[in-house]
Amino acid sequence: MAAVAHGHVSMSAIRKSIAFSMVDRYLSQILLIATTATMSRLLTPAETGLYLTANALILLIDNFRTFGVTIYIVQEKDLTREMVRSAFTIILILSMALGAAVCLTSNFVAAFYGTPELETLLVVSAFGFLGLPISGPIMGLLQRDMAFKAIAGINIASGLAGLVVTITLGFRGFGPVSYVWGFVTASFALSALALVARPVFWIFRPSFACIRQLLSFGAASSLITVSNMAYDFLPRLAFGKLLGFDAVAIYSRAVTVCQLPDRAVVSALHPVVLPALAAHRRAGGSVKEGYLHGLGLIAAVQWPALIMLALLADPVVHVLLGSQWGAVPPLVRLMAIGNMALAPAVLTLPVLVSTGRIRSAVLSSLISLPLSFVIAFAAAFYFGLEAVAASLLVIAPLQTAIAYAFVRAAIGVGWGDLAAVARQSACLALGTALAPLAIVAASPTGFDLGWFQTLAVIAGGALGWLAAVFVIDHPLKRELAGVRVFLQTLPYGDVRLRPLAAWRSR
């Protein structure tokens, strides 16, 4: 069987990958924010909630049909053509089967919610499933190659195509289905662009040679993914039945706003972490050192960003969503503080997968997520949306503690190691918060800040954070220097570790 070569990954290559991934995430978030800001003014909260309910169902199914193929391709030590072709075969079969299932059951789902319009949204969404069999394996190969420059271009271009279709249809009065046609467009654009970037047509010859090992890995990986997605989306589905689509929209928009720091900063690490850790471990490196270093960098950015979001929830929601979403800022403030405990989350799955403990990742999800959902559902059923947001103050530390138990068993990281990382990040968070807290406390309108006060809070927080980085000599200072060097050499850099010609010749 033809093998797929791999090589050592240098720190310089990892930094370049993170930089391109950040460009990808920043521009993708700009597109998402533009879409959200525009559509929030074109659709009512009830219409938005209707789409978000359909979207929750589709994303749950969509993540199951990927079947962990990308993760498998990235982490497999001795990848062969037969493995990649078998991965394509699995996705193709699942995509066709699940797309047909969505179409056949859409009328029953619409009847359950008493909303006939939901059937149309689900049926249209099913068309987007046809693109994944092409894009899934290719994007896995690009990630394995650390080709994040190409990945960034593909994601940004497909996101732009989806934005244009969504907003155009929104202005033409198509309503919630505008979002769905945007999703379908982005799905097919992603497949076409992936194939242009990596025209490896041999992938598309079906093969069952490695089905058994793919099924074993994919079942575990899919269970993790679907469990996490279910925890994210089941509240939306429950609120749609219990509290109405308005509540779904308010809760979902609060989650969207609260995820802005993660999407803009931390999510840039998501595509890079697993390939980097897997390559680092194949080369004999210490996963524990990589975990602690990564955690320190993530918390150093995420904690200050979430504190700033909690303080600026009112102006952020007003600018992003408009005046009809006044119930969102109180939820955002609670969620932002709760999310601070989830800083290690981005590293948990990559660490466990790269050390060959994917079953531990499954067990961690199966323990923490059902408990979390029960807490959130009980809060919604008895107390309402603000209680759901407040429940994150309990849920987030619970999830992190359970995940840490498995990470500790995998790489031997101790409480003292975590405390050292937390102390440095807490100093940065404190330095960031001092001036903004003083401004908010002195404001006669509290959190409802004017433009001048908002700009003063942003400037005070940024200067405080930067000063704290240098005063405590945080490791992030060296990473910032590395980014500066990278930007100076960007026109001549090549993030891909293996030339494209080598792939084409196989």
XYZ file of C-alpha atoms in Angstrom:
506
model
C 0.000 0.000 0.000
C 1.322 3.485 -0.875
C 2.341 5.376 2.237
C 1.909 9.068 2.906
C 5.142 10.612 4.128
C 5.410 12.946 7.051
C 8.231 14.988 8.533
C 9.368 16.864 11.601
C 7.483 20.060 12.420
C 9.603 22.974 13.607
C 8.436 25.683 15.998
C 8.770 28.184 13.164
C 6.385 26.125 11.030
C 3.918 25.895 13.910
C 4.020 29.674 14.394
C 3.423 30.194 10.684
C 0.527 27.755 10.790
C -1.023 29.565 13.750
C -0.551 32.918 12.008
C -2.320 31.745 8.849
C -4.987 30.063 10.949
C -5.542 33.366 12.766
C -5.925 35.171 9.446
C -8.462 32.511 8.481
C -10.405 32.871 11.726
C -10.282 36.661 11.844
C -11.577 37.104 8.313
C -14.112 34.301 8.747
C -15.361 35.993 11.904
C -15.681 39.288 10.082
C -17.864 37.530 7.519
C -19.899 35.875 10.296
C -20.345 39.161 12.141
C -21.395 40.916 8.927
C -23.944 38.193 8.229
C -25.264 38.187 11.804
C -25.461 41.986 12.009
C -27.327 42.240 8.708
C -29.712 39.329 9.178
C -30.511 40.328 12.793
C -31.991 43.506 11.342
C -33.844 41.736 8.525
C -35.376 38.881 10.548
C -37.427 39.020 13.731
C -36.261 37.103 16.836
C -38.935 34.477 16.139
C -37.710 33.978 12.537
C -34.124 33.828 13.750
C -35.089 31.268 16.373
C -36.805 29.149 13.721
C -33.623 29.042 11.643
C -31.437 28.342 14.686
C -33.628 25.393 15.656
C -33.271 23.905 12.170
C -29.568 24.729 12.224
C -29.106 22.882 15.515
C -30.634 19.725 14.065
C -28.607 19.930 10.864
C -25.281 20.558 12.594
C -25.836 17.622 14.914
C -26.327 15.341 11.909
C -23.619 17.083 9.892
C -20.982 16.450 12.547
C -21.932 12.781 12.803
C -21.531 12.195 9.080
C -17.946 13.538 9.131
C -17.230 10.450 11.287
C -13.903 11.767 12.573
C -12.297 11.364 9.144
C -10.315 14.600 9.275
C -8.978 13.801 12.742
C -8.059 10.268 11.641
C -6.124 11.503 8.598
C -4.285 14.096 10.683
C -3.216 11.828 13.543
C -2.518 8.508 11.761
C 1.198 7.744 11.988
C 1.451 5.598 8.837
C -1.184 7.020 6.514
C -1.744 5.217 3.208
C -3.771 5.870 0.086
C -6.104 3.028 0.964
C -6.873 4.653 4.319
C -7.750 7.955 2.667
C -9.891 6.263 0.017
C -11.671 4.243 2.698
C -12.299 7.491 4.596
C -13.893 9.004 1.480
C -16.061 5.899 1.067
C -17.383 6.123 4.627
C -18.242 9.830 4.308
C -19.941 9.278 0.955
C -22.182 6.520 2.318
C -23.043 8.442 5.496
C -23.739 11.687 3.623
C -26.169 10.063 1.231
C -27.911 8.054 3.950
C -28.256 10.927 6.416
C -29.307 13.404 3.718
C -32.107 11.039 2.699
C -33.083 10.540 6.359
C -33.364 14.303 6.900
C -35.635 14.680 3.876
C -37.857 11.774 4.922
C -38.270 12.890 8.557
C -38.491 16.657 8.038
C -42.314 16.680 8.061
C -42.426 14.833 11.392
C -39.984 17.321 12.961
C -42.035 20.235 11.651
C -45.205 18.685 13.078
C -43.523 18.213 16.486
C -42.764 21.926 16.686
C -46.061 22.894 15.046
C -44.211 24.951 12.410
C -44.593 23.858 8.749
C -41.821 26.256 7.638
C -39.297 24.065 9.474
C -39.748 21.286 6.894
C -38.482 23.517 4.079
C -35.404 24.550 6.035
C -34.462 20.939 6.772
C -34.967 19.694 3.211
C -32.879 22.511 1.711
C -30.147 21.946 4.301
C -29.850 18.291 3.269
C -28.474 19.375 -0.125
C -25.410 20.747 1.640
C -24.487 17.199 2.702
C -23.435 16.348 -0.852
C -20.322 18.512 -0.681
C -18.598 16.928 2.319
C -17.400 13.672 0.699
C -15.161 15.777 -1.537
C -13.934 18.395 0.914
C -13.566 16.228 4.064
C -10.594 14.019 3.115
C -8.818 16.819 1.230
C -9.047 19.225 4.151
C -7.677 16.461 6.380
C -4.672 16.069 4.076
C -4.087 19.825 4.057
C -4.176 19.930 7.851
C -1.795 16.988 8.066
C 0.584 18.902 5.797
C 0.164 22.011 8.008
C -0.894 23.798 4.798
C -2.872 26.440 6.653
C -2.208 29.111 4.059
C -4.230 27.097 1.545
C -6.843 26.221 4.182
C -7.292 29.893 5.042
C -7.939 30.800 1.415
C -10.453 27.975 0.994
C -12.389 28.793 4.172
C -12.494 32.542 3.552
C -13.603 32.206 -0.071
C -16.332 29.664 0.743
C -17.502 31.811 3.676
C -17.721 34.836 1.409
C -19.831 32.881 -1.082
C -22.199 31.862 1.715
C -22.422 35.443 2.987
C -23.308 36.849 -0.438
C -26.092 34.319 -0.968
C -27.498 34.667 2.570
C -27.640 38.459 2.600
C -28.882 38.729 -0.992
C -31.784 36.381 -0.294
C -32.421 38.104 3.039
C -32.865 41.484 1.351
C -35.146 39.859 -1.223
C -37.471 38.694 1.547
C -36.760 34.957 1.546
C -36.707 34.907 5.367
C -34.993 32.168 7.433
C -34.315 29.961 4.396
C -31.778 32.594 3.257
C -29.384 31.259 5.890
C -29.869 27.698 4.679
C -29.158 28.450 1.023
C -26.032 30.270 2.208
C -24.955 27.103 4.035
C -25.516 24.985 0.913
C -23.548 27.435 -1.231
C -20.640 27.516 1.210
C -20.579 23.710 1.335
C -20.221 23.307 -2.423
C -17.766 26.200 -2.692
C -15.599 24.563 -0.023
C -15.528 21.298 -1.998
C -14.671 22.975 -5.301
C -11.890 25.090 -3.792
C -10.430 22.145 -1.851
C -10.241 20.130 -5.044
C -8.496 22.998 -6.846
C -5.970 23.356 -4.016
C -5.237 19.617 -3.813
C -6.359 17.832 -7.035
C -5.825 14.306 -5.709
C -8.473 12.501 -7.718
C -7.289 9.073 -6.580
C -9.154 9.732 -3.325
C -12.478 9.289 -5.063
C -12.048 5.607 -5.928
C -14.152 3.851 -3.271
C -12.302 1.364 -1.086
C -13.235 -0.814 1.873
C -9.670 -1.946 2.628
C -9.324 -0.049 5.916
C -12.958 0.186 6.910
C -12.569 -1.726 10.186
C -9.969 0.577 11.736
C -11.739 3.660 10.413
C -15.021 2.516 11.903
C -13.354 1.901 15.265
C -11.728 5.341 15.357
C -14.638 7.122 13.711
C -17.223 5.747 16.129
C -15.256 7.066 19.110
C -14.465 10.400 17.464
C -18.052 10.899 16.285
C -19.387 10.108 19.742
C -17.186 12.846 21.201
C -18.162 15.363 18.530
C -21.872 14.607 18.609
C -21.893 14.654 22.428
C -20.357 18.117 22.464
C -22.639 19.335 19.694
C -25.648 17.859 21.465
C -24.725 19.714 24.633
C -24.439 22.945 22.625
C -27.644 22.511 20.629
C -30.063 20.503 22.774
C -30.911 23.581 24.869
C -31.975 25.337 21.659
C -34.197 22.418 20.712
C -35.671 22.247 24.213
C -36.254 26.014 24.405
C -37.993 25.934 21.032
C -40.579 23.549 22.504
C -40.740 24.916 26.075
C -40.198 28.654 25.735
C -40.777 29.484 22.054
C -38.535 30.483 19.176
C -37.940 33.970 20.660
C -36.156 32.354 23.619
C -34.119 30.199 21.226
C -32.985 33.313 19.366
C -32.109 35.300 22.519
C -30.158 32.416 24.053
C -28.373 31.549 20.798
C -27.400 35.150 20.091
C -26.012 35.444 23.628
C -23.921 32.328 22.999
C -22.746 33.736 19.650
C -21.647 37.029 21.195
C -19.981 35.250 24.109
C -18.020 33.054 21.719
C -16.504 36.020 19.876
C -13.212 35.942 21.849
C -12.920 32.200 21.334
C -13.767 32.406 17.640
C -11.468 35.358 16.985
C -8.429 34.203 18.976
C -8.522 30.733 20.493
C -10.272 29.051 17.562
C -7.247 29.878 15.401
C -5.420 27.221 17.408
C -8.058 24.511 16.885
C -6.913 23.354 13.433
C -3.218 23.577 14.375
C -3.108 21.949 17.813
C -3.768 18.310 16.870
C -1.444 18.215 13.814
C 1.297 19.947 15.814
C 0.959 17.691 18.878
C 0.728 14.548 16.760
C 3.836 15.472 14.774
C 5.633 16.527 17.979
C 4.871 13.176 19.613
C 5.936 11.228 16.493
C 9.267 13.064 16.739
C 9.654 12.027 20.414
C 8.743 15.375 22.021
C 6.994 15.954 25.362
C 3.247 16.432 25.050
C 3.108 17.709 28.639
C 5.401 20.645 27.879
C 3.413 21.487 24.757
C 0.152 21.299 26.730
C 1.307 23.644 29.496
C 2.855 26.102 27.064
C -0.299 26.149 24.924
C -2.567 26.484 27.952
C -0.561 29.449 29.210
C -0.865 31.230 25.869
C -4.580 30.492 25.526
C -5.517 31.677 29.025
C -3.322 34.768 28.618
C -5.544 35.889 25.744
C -8.912 34.297 26.523
C -9.310 35.431 30.132
C -8.686 39.138 29.459
C -10.870 39.014 26.345
C -13.799 37.489 28.245
C -13.490 40.059 31.031
C -13.592 42.837 28.438
C -16.643 41.252 26.798
C -18.463 41.071 30.140
C -17.843 44.784 30.671
C -18.765 45.763 27.101
C -21.736 43.426 26.583
C -24.245 46.267 26.083
C -22.394 48.223 23.363
C -21.243 45.019 21.638
C -24.801 43.658 21.391
C -26.157 47.035 20.277
C -23.626 47.310 17.443
C -23.760 43.669 16.410
C -27.462 42.859 16.717
C -29.377 46.110 16.965
C -31.905 47.545 19.387
C -34.423 44.655 19.384
C -31.998 42.358 21.284
C -31.913 44.127 24.650
C -32.424 40.873 26.580
C -29.059 39.515 25.395
C -26.408 41.564 27.354
C -27.272 40.239 30.858
C -26.889 36.694 29.556
C -23.582 37.546 27.887
C -22.101 38.897 31.115
C -22.845 35.685 32.999
C -21.696 33.411 30.178
C -18.443 35.305 29.648
C -17.386 34.882 33.274
C -18.365 31.207 33.238
C -16.449 30.533 30.028
C -13.176 31.543 31.684
C -13.050 28.082 33.251
C -13.083 26.474 29.791
C -9.648 27.731 28.727
C -8.138 24.195 28.669
C -10.979 22.810 26.532
C -9.286 23.425 23.189
C -6.338 21.242 24.224
C -8.141 18.305 25.848
C -9.132 16.328 22.744
C -5.823 16.910 20.867
C -3.814 15.765 23.907
C -5.859 12.608 24.413
C -5.976 11.742 20.701
C -2.254 12.402 20.134
C -1.396 10.122 23.069
C -3.621 7.322 21.770
C -6.348 7.788 24.398
C -9.377 8.611 22.298
C -11.497 6.320 24.488
C -10.623 8.533 27.455
C -11.903 11.503 25.478
C -15.160 9.629 24.848
C -15.541 8.757 28.518
C -14.831 12.343 29.577
C -17.592 13.620 27.281
C -20.060 10.948 28.375
C -19.536 11.868 32.031
C -19.521 15.655 31.852
C -21.948 16.554 29.079
C -25.104 14.737 30.278
C -24.602 16.265 33.734
C -24.157 19.681 32.151
C -27.296 19.342 30.063
C -29.384 18.270 33.057
C -28.213 21.337 35.003
C -28.952 23.697 32.106
C -32.329 22.106 31.335
C -33.406 22.269 34.993
C -32.396 25.938 35.138
C -34.479 26.680 32.026
C -37.494 24.661 33.150
C -37.724 26.188 36.644
C -36.150 29.635 36.400
C -35.689 30.882 32.806
C -32.929 32.053 30.484
C -30.878 34.058 32.986
C -30.658 30.985 35.206
C -29.396 28.996 32.210
C -26.654 31.568 31.678
C -25.805 31.550 35.396
C -25.626 27.748 35.395
C -22.485 28.029 33.288
C -20.697 29.215 36.444
C -21.181 25.650 37.714
C -21.082 23.718 34.446
C -17.789 25.113 33.096
C -15.650 24.266 36.177
C -17.322 20.842 36.318
C -16.413 20.056 32.700
C -12.850 21.282 33.146
C -12.307 19.228 36.323
C -13.530 16.026 34.663
C -11.403 16.613 31.553
C -8.344 17.377 33.699
C -8.587 13.992 35.413
C -8.129 12.258 32.045
C -5.444 14.657 30.817
C -3.490 14.135 34.036
C -3.566 10.372 33.557
C -2.387 10.774 29.958
C 0.555 13.171 30.353
C 1.174 13.503 34.105
C 0.380 17.191 34.431
C -0.052 18.172 38.091
C -2.017 20.755 40.044
C 1.172 22.712 40.664
C 1.792 22.966 36.926
C -1.722 24.304 36.370
C -1.425 26.748 39.280
C 1.752 28.241 37.807
C 0.005 28.789 34.466
C -3.105 30.206 36.177
C -1.103 32.704 38.254
C 0.478 34.285 35.197
C -2.788 34.438 33.268
C -4.626 35.877 36.288
C -2.061 38.673 36.436
C -2.772 39.516 32.812
C -6.523 39.424 33.428
C -6.137 41.729 36.433
C -3.959 44.157 34.510
C -6.518 44.208 31.713
C -9.486 44.803 34.019
C -8.205 47.600 36.283
C -8.830 50.638 34.087
C -12.059 49.322 32.470
C -13.574 48.481 35.869
C -12.809 51.987 37.098
C -14.482 53.516 34.024
C -17.602 51.351 34.343
C -17.832 52.021 38.105
C -17.653 55.784 37.507
C -20.262 55.704 34.705
C -23.703 57.013 35.787
C -25.352 54.541 33.380
C -23.403 51.496 34.569
C -22.742 48.942 31.832
C -24.719 50.961 29.267
C -21.678 52.922 28.090
C -21.525 55.713 25.542
C -19.144 55.749 22.586
C -16.415 57.718 24.355
C -16.586 55.500 27.426
C -16.537 52.359 25.282
C -13.409 53.485 23.456
C -11.794 54.400 26.784
C -12.551 50.921 28.165
C -11.061 49.247 25.077
C -7.929 51.402 25.162
C -7.480 50.989 28.922
C -7.880 47.222 28.704
C -5.468 46.847 25.775
C -2.775 49.002 27.397
C -3.216 47.222 30.735
C -2.882 43.811 29.107
C 0.202 44.780 27.123
C 1.861 46.343 30.173
C 1.179 43.203 32.231
C 2.704 40.962 29.526
C 6.011 42.809 29.782
C 5.987 43.473 33.530
C 5.612 39.786 34.497
C 7.697 38.624 31.512
C 4.932 36.306 30.306
C 5.923 33.634 27.711
C 3.485 35.350 25.364
C 6.055 38.122 24.961
C 8.366 35.765 23.100
C 5.503 34.543 20.934
C 4.690 38.148 20.002
C 8.302 38.611 18.986
C 8.049 35.437 16.885
C 4.939 36.780 15.138
C 6.774 40.019 14.359
C 9.642 38.096 12.772
C 7.149 35.984 10.841
C 5.374 39.047 9.451
C 8.694 40.446 8.269
C 9.389 37.300 6.251
C 5.802 36.542 5.207
C 6.231 37.181 1.440
C 8.924 34.471 1.312
C 7.506 31.932 3.718
C 5.990 28.613 2.767
C 3.896 27.053 5.504
C 3.631 23.676 3.787
C 6.187 21.189 5.028
C 5.988 18.971 1.952
C 5.841 20.285 -1.611
C 2.628 19.813 -3.526
C 4.532 18.008 -6.256
C 5.405 15.217 -3.855
C 1.713 14.578 -3.277
C 0.841 14.728 -6.950
C 3.515 12.189 -7.800
C 2.007 9.595 -5.429
